[in-house]
Coordinates of N, CA, C and O and ligand atoms in Angstrom, one line a residue:
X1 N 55.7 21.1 5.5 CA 54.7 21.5 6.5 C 54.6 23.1 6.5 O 55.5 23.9 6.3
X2 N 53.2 23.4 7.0 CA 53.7 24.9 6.8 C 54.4 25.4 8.5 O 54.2 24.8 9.6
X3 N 55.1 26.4 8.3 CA 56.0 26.5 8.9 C 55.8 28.3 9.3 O 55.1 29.1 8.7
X4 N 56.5 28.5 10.3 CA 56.5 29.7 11.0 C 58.3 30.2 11.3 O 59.1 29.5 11.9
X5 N 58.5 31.1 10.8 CA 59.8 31.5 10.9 C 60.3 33.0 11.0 O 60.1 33.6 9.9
X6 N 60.9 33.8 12.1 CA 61.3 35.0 12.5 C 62.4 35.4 11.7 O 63.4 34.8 11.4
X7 N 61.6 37.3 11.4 CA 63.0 37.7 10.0 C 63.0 39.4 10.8 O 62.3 40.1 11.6
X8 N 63.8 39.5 10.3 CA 64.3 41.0 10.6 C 64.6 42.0 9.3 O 65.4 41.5 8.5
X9 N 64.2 43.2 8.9 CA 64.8 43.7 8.6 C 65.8 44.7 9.1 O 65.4 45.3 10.0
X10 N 67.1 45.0 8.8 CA 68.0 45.5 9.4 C 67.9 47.0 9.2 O 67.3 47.5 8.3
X11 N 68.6 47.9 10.3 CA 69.2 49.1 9.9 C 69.4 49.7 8.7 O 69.2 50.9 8.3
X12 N 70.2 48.4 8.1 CA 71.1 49.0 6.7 C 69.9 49.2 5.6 O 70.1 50.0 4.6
X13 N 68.9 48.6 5.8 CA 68.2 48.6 5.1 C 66.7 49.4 5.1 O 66.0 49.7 4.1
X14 N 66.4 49.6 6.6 CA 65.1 50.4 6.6 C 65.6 52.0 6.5 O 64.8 52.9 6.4
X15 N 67.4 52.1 6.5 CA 67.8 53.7 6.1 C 67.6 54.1 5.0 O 67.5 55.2 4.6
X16 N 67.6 53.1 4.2 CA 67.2 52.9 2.4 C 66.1 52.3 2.4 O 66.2 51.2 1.9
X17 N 65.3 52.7 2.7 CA 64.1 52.9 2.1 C 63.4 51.3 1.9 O 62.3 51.1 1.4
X18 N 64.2 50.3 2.2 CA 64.4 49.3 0.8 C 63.2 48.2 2.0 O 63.0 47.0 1.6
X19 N 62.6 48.5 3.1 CA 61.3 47.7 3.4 C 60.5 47.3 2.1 O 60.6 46.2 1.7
X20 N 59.9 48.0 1.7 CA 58.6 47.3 1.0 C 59.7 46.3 -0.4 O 59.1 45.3 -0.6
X21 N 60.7 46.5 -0.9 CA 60.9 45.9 -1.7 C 61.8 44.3 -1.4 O 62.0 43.3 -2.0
X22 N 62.3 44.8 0.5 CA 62.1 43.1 0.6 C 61.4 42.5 1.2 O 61.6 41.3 1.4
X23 N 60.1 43.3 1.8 CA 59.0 42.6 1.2 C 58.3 41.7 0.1 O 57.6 40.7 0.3
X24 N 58.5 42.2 -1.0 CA 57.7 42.1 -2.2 C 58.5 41.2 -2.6 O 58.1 40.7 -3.6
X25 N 59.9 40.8 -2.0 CA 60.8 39.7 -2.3 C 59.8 38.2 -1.3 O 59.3 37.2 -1.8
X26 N 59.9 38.5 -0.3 CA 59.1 37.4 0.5 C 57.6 36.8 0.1 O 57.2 35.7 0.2
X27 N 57.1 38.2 -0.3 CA 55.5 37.9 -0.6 C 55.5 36.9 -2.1 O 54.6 36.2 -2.4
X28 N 56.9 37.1 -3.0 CA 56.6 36.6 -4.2 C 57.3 34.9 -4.1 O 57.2 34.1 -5.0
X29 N 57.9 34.7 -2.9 CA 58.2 33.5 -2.6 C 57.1 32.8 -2.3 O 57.1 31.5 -2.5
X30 N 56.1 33.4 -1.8 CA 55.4 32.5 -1.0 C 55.6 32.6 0.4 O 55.1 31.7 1.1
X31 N 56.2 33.2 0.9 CA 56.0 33.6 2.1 C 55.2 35.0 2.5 O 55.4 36.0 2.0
X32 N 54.2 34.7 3.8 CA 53.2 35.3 4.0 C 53.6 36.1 5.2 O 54.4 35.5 5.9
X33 N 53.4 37.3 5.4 CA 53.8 38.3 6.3 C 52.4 38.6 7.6 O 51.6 39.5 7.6
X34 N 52.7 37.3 8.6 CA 51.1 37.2 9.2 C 51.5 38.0 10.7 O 50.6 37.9 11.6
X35 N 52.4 38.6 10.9 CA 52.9 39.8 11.9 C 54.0 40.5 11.5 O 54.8 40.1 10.6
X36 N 54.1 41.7 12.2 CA 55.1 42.7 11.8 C 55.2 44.3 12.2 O 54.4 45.2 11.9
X37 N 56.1 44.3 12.9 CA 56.2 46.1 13.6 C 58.0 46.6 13.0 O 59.0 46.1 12.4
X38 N 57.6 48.0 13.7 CA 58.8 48.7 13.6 C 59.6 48.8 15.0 O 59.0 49.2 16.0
X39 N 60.5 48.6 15.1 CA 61.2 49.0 16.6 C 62.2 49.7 16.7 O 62.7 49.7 15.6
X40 N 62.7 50.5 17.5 CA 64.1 50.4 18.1 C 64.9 49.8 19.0 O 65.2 50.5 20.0
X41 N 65.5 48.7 19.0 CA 66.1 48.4 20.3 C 66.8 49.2 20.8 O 67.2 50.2 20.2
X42 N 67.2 48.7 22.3 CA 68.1 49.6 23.2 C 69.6 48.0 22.4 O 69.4 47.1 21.7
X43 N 70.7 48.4 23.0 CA 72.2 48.0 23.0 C 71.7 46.6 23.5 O 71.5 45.6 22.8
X44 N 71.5 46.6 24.7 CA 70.7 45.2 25.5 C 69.8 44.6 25.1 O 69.9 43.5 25.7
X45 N 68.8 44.8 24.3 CA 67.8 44.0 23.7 C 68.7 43.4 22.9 O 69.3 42.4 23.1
X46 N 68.8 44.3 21.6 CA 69.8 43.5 20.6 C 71.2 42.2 21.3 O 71.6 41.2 20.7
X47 N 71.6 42.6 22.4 CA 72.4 41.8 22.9 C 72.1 40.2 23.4 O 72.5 39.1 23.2
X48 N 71.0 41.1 24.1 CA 69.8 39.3 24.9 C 69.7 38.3 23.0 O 70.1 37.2 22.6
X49 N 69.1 39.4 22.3 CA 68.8 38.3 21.0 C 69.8 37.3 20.4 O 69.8 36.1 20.3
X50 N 70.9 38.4 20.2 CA 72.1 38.3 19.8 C 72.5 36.9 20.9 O 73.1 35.9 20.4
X51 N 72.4 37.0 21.8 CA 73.3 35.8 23.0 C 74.0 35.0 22.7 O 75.1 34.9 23.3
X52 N 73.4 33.9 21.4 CA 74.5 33.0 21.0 C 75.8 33.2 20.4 O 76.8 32.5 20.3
X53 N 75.6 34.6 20.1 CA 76.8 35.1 19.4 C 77.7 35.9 20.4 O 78.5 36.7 19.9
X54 N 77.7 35.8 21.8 CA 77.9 36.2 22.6 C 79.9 36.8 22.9 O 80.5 37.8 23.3
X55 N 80.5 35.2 22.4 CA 81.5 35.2 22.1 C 82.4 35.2 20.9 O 83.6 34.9 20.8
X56 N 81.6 35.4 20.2 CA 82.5 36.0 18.5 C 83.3 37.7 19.0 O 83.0 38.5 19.8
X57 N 84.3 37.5 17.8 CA 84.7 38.8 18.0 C 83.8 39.9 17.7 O 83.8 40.8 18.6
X58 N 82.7 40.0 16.7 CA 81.8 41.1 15.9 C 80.9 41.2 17.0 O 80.1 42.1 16.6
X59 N 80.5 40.6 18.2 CA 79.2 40.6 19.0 C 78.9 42.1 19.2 O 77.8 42.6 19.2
X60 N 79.9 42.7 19.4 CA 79.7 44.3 20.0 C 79.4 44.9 18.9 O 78.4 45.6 18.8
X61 N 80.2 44.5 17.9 CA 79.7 45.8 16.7 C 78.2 45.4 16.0 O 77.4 46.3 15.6
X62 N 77.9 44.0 15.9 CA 76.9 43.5 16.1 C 75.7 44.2 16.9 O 74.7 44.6 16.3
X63 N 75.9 44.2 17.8 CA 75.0 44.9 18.9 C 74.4 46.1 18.7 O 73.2 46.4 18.6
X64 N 75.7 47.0 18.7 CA 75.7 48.3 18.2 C 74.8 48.8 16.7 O 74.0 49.7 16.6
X65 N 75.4 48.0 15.7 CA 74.6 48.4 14.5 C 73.5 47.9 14.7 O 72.9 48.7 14.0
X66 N 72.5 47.0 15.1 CA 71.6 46.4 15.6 C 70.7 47.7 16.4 O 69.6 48.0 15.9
X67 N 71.0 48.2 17.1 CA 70.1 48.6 18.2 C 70.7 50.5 17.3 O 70.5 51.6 17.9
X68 N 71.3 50.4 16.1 CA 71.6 52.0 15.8 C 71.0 52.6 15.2 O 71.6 53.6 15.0
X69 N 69.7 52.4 14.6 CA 68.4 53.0 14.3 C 67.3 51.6 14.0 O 67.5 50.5 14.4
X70 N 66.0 52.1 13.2 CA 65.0 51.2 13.9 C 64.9 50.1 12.8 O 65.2 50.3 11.6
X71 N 64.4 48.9 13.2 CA 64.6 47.7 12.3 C 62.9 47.2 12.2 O 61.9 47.7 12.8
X72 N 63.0 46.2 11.5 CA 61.4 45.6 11.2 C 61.3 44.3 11.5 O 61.6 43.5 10.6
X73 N 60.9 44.0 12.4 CA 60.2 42.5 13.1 C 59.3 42.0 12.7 O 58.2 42.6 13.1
X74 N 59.2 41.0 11.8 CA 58.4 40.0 11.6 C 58.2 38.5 11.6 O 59.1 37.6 11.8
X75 N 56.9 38.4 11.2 CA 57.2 36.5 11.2 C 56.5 36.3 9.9 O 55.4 36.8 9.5
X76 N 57.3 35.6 9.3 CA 57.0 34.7 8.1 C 56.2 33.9 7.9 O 56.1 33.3 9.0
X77 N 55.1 33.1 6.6 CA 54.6 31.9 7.5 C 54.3 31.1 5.8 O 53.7 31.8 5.0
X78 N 54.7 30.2 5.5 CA 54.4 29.5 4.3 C 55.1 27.6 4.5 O 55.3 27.1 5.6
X79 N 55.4 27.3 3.7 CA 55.6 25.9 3.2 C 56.7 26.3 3.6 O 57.3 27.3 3.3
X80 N 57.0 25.3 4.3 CA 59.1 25.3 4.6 C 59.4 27.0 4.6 O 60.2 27.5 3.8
X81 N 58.8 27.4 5.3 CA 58.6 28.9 5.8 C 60.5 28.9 5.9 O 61.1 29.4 5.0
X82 N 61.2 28.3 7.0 CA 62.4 28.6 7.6 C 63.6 28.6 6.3 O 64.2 29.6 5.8
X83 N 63.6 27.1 5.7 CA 64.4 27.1 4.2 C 63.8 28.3 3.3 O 64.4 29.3 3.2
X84 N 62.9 28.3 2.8 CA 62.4 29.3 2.0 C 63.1 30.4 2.0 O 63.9 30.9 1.2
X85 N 62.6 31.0 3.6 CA 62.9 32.6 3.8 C 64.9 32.7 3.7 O 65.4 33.7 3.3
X86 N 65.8 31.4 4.2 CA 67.0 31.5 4.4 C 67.8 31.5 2.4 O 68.9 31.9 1.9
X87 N 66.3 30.7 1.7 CA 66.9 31.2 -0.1 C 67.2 32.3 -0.6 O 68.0 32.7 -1.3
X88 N 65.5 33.2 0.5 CA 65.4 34.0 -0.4 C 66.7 35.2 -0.1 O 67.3 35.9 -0.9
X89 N 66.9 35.1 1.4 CA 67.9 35.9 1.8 C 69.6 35.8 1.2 O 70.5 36.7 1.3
X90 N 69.7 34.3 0.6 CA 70.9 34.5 0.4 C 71.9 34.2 1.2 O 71.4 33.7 2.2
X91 N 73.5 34.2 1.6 CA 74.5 33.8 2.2 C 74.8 34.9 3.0 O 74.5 36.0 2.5
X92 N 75.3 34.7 4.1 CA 75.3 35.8 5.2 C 76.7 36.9 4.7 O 77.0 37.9 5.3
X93 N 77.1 36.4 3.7 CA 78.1 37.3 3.3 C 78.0 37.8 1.8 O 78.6 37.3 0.9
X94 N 77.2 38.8 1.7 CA 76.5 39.6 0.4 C 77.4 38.6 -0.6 O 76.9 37.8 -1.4
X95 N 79.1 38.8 -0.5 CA 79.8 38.3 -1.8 C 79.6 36.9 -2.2 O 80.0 36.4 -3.2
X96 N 78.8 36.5 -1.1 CA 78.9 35.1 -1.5 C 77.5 34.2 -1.8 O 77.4 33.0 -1.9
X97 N 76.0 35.6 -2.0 CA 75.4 35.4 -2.3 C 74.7 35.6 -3.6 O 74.7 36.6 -4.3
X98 N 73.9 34.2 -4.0 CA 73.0 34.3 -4.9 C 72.7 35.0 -6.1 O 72.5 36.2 -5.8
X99 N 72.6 34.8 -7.3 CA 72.1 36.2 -7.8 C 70.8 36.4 -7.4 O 70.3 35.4 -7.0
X100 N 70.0 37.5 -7.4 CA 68.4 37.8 -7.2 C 67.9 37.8 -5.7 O 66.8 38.0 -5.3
X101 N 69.5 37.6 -4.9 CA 68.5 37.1 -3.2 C 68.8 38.3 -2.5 O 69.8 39.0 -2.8
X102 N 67.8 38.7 -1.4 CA 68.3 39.9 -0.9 C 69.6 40.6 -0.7 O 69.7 41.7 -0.4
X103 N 70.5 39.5 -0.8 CA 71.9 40.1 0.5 C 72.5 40.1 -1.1 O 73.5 40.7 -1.3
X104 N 72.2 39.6 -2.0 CA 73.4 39.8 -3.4 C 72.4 41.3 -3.6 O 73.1 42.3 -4.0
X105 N 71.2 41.4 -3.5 CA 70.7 42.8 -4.0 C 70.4 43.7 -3.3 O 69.7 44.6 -3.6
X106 N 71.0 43.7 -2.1 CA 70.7 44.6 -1.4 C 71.9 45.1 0.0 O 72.1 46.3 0.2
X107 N 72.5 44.2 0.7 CA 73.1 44.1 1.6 C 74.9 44.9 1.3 O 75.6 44.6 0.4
X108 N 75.2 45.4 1.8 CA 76.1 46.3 1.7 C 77.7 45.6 2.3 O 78.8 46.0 1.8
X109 N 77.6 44.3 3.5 CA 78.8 43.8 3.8 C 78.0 42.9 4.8 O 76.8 42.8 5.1
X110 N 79.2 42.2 5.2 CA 78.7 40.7 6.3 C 78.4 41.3 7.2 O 79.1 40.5 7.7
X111 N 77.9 42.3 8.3 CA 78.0 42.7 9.1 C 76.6 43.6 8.9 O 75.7 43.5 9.7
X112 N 76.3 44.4 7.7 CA 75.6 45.1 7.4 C 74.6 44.5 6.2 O 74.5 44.9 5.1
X113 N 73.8 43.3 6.7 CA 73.5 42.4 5.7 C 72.2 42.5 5.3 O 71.7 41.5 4.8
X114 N 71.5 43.8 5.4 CA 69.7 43.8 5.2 C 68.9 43.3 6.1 O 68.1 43.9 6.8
X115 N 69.1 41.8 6.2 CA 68.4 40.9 6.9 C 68.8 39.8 7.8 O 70.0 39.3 7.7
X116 N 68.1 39.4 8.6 CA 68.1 38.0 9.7 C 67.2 37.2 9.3 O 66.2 37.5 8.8
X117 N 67.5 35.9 9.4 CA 66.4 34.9 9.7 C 66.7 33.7 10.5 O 67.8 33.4 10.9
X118 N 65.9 33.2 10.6 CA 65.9 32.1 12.0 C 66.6 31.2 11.3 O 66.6 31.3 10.1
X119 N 67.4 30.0 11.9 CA 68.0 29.0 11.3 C 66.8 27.7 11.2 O 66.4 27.1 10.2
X120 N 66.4 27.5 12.5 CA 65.6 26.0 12.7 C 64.7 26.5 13.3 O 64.7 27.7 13.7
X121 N 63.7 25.5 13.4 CA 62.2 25.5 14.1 C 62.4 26.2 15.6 O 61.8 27.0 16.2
X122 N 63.8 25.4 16.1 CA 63.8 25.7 17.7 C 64.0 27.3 18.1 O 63.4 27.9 19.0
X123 N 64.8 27.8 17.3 CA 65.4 29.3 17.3 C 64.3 30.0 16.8 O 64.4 31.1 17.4
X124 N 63.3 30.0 15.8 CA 62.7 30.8 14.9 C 61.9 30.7 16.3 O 61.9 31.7 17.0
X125 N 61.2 29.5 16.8 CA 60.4 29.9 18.4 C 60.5 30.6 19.4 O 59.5 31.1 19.9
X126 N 61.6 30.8 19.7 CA 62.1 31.2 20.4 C 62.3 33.0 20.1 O 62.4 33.8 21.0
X127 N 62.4 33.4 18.6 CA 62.8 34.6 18.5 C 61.8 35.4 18.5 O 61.8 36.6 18.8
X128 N 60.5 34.3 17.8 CA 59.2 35.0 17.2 C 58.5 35.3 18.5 O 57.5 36.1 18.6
X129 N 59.2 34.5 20.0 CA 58.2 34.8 21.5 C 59.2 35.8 22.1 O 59.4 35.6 23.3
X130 N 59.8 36.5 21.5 CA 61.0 37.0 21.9 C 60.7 38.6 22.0 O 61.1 39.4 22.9
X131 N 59.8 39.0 20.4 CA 59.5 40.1 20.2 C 57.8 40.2 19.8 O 57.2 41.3 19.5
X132 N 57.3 39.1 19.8 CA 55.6 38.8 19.4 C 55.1 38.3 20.6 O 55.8 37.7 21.4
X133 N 53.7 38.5 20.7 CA 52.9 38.4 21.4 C 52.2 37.4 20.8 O 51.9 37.6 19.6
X134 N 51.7 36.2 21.5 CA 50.6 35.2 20.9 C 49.0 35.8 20.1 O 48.4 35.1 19.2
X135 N 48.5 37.2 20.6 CA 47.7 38.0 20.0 C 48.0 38.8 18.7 O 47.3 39.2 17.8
X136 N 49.3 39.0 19.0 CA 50.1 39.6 17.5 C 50.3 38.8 16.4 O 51.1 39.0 15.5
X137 N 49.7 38.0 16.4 CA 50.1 36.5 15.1 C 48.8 36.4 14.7 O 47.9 35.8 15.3
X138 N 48.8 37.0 13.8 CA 47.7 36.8 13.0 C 47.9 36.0 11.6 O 48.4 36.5 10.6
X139 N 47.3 34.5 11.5 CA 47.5 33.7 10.9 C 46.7 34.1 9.7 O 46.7 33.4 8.7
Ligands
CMP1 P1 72.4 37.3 11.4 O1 71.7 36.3 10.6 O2 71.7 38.5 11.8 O3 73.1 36.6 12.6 C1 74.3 37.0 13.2 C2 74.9 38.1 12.4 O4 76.3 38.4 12.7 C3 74.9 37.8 10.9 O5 73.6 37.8 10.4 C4 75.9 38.9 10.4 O6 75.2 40.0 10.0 C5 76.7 39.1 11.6 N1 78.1 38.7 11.3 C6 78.5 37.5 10.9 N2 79.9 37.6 10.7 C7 80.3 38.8 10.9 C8 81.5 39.5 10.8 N3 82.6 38.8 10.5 N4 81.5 40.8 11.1 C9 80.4 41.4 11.5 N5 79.2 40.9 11.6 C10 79.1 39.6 11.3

């Protein structure tokens, strides 16, 4: 079905330059880029997002690199939009990712990983109304 799914590009990543090229990773998947801005969070935004992770040890440093310069919010939108985008990104721990997927080609450590993406339908909802406006989705 097609599907709608919330991605982030990270710090580590918009300090290198490296937006348009994981772009050009998504667009060649088949996934469609039908919203998208630049932000900065404050410590507290990234924290509210963050919430489930509230109680891990990494939440703080989490938080911190998150909200420590500016990241790229988007929503994704294709066929199995959520699996798709979670291929193309690869394993949340660079070493343990993929050849060709972002976090094996780009991501610097588990913590400092390029990218986010939503796990399931319920969460990607939730994240995409979190930082998008129903007028901002341009299908
Ligand atoms: P993300 O998909 O953004 O969701 C939670 C993030 O926590 C995850 O990607 C990782 O970047 C980060 N994370 C997971 N494990 C660790 C860890 N051991 N140390 C630091 N950050 C982590």
């Amino acid at each position: 079905a097609l599907e709608r799914t919330f991605s982030i590009i990270k710090p580590d990543a918009t300090r290198r330059n490296l937006t348009g090229k994981i772009n050009a990773k998504f667009e060649e998947a088949g996934l469609r880029i039908v919203a998208q801005k630049r932000i900065h969070m404050t410590k507290a935004q990234a924290g509210k997002f963050y919430d489930v992770h509230a109680e891990r040890p990494f939440y703080d440093e989490l938080c911190e690199f998150m909200s420590s310069e500016p990241v790229v919010v988007q929503v994704l939108e294709g066929e199995g939009a959520i699996a798709k985008n979670r291929e193309v990104m690869g394993a949340t721990n660079p070493a343990d990712a993929a050849p060709g997927t972002i976090r094996a080609e780009f991501a610097e450590s588990v913590g400092e990983n390029s990218v986010h993406g939503s796990d399931a339908p319920e969460t990607a909802a939730i994240e995409i109304a979190y930082f998008f406006s129903g007028i901002e989705l341009v299908g």
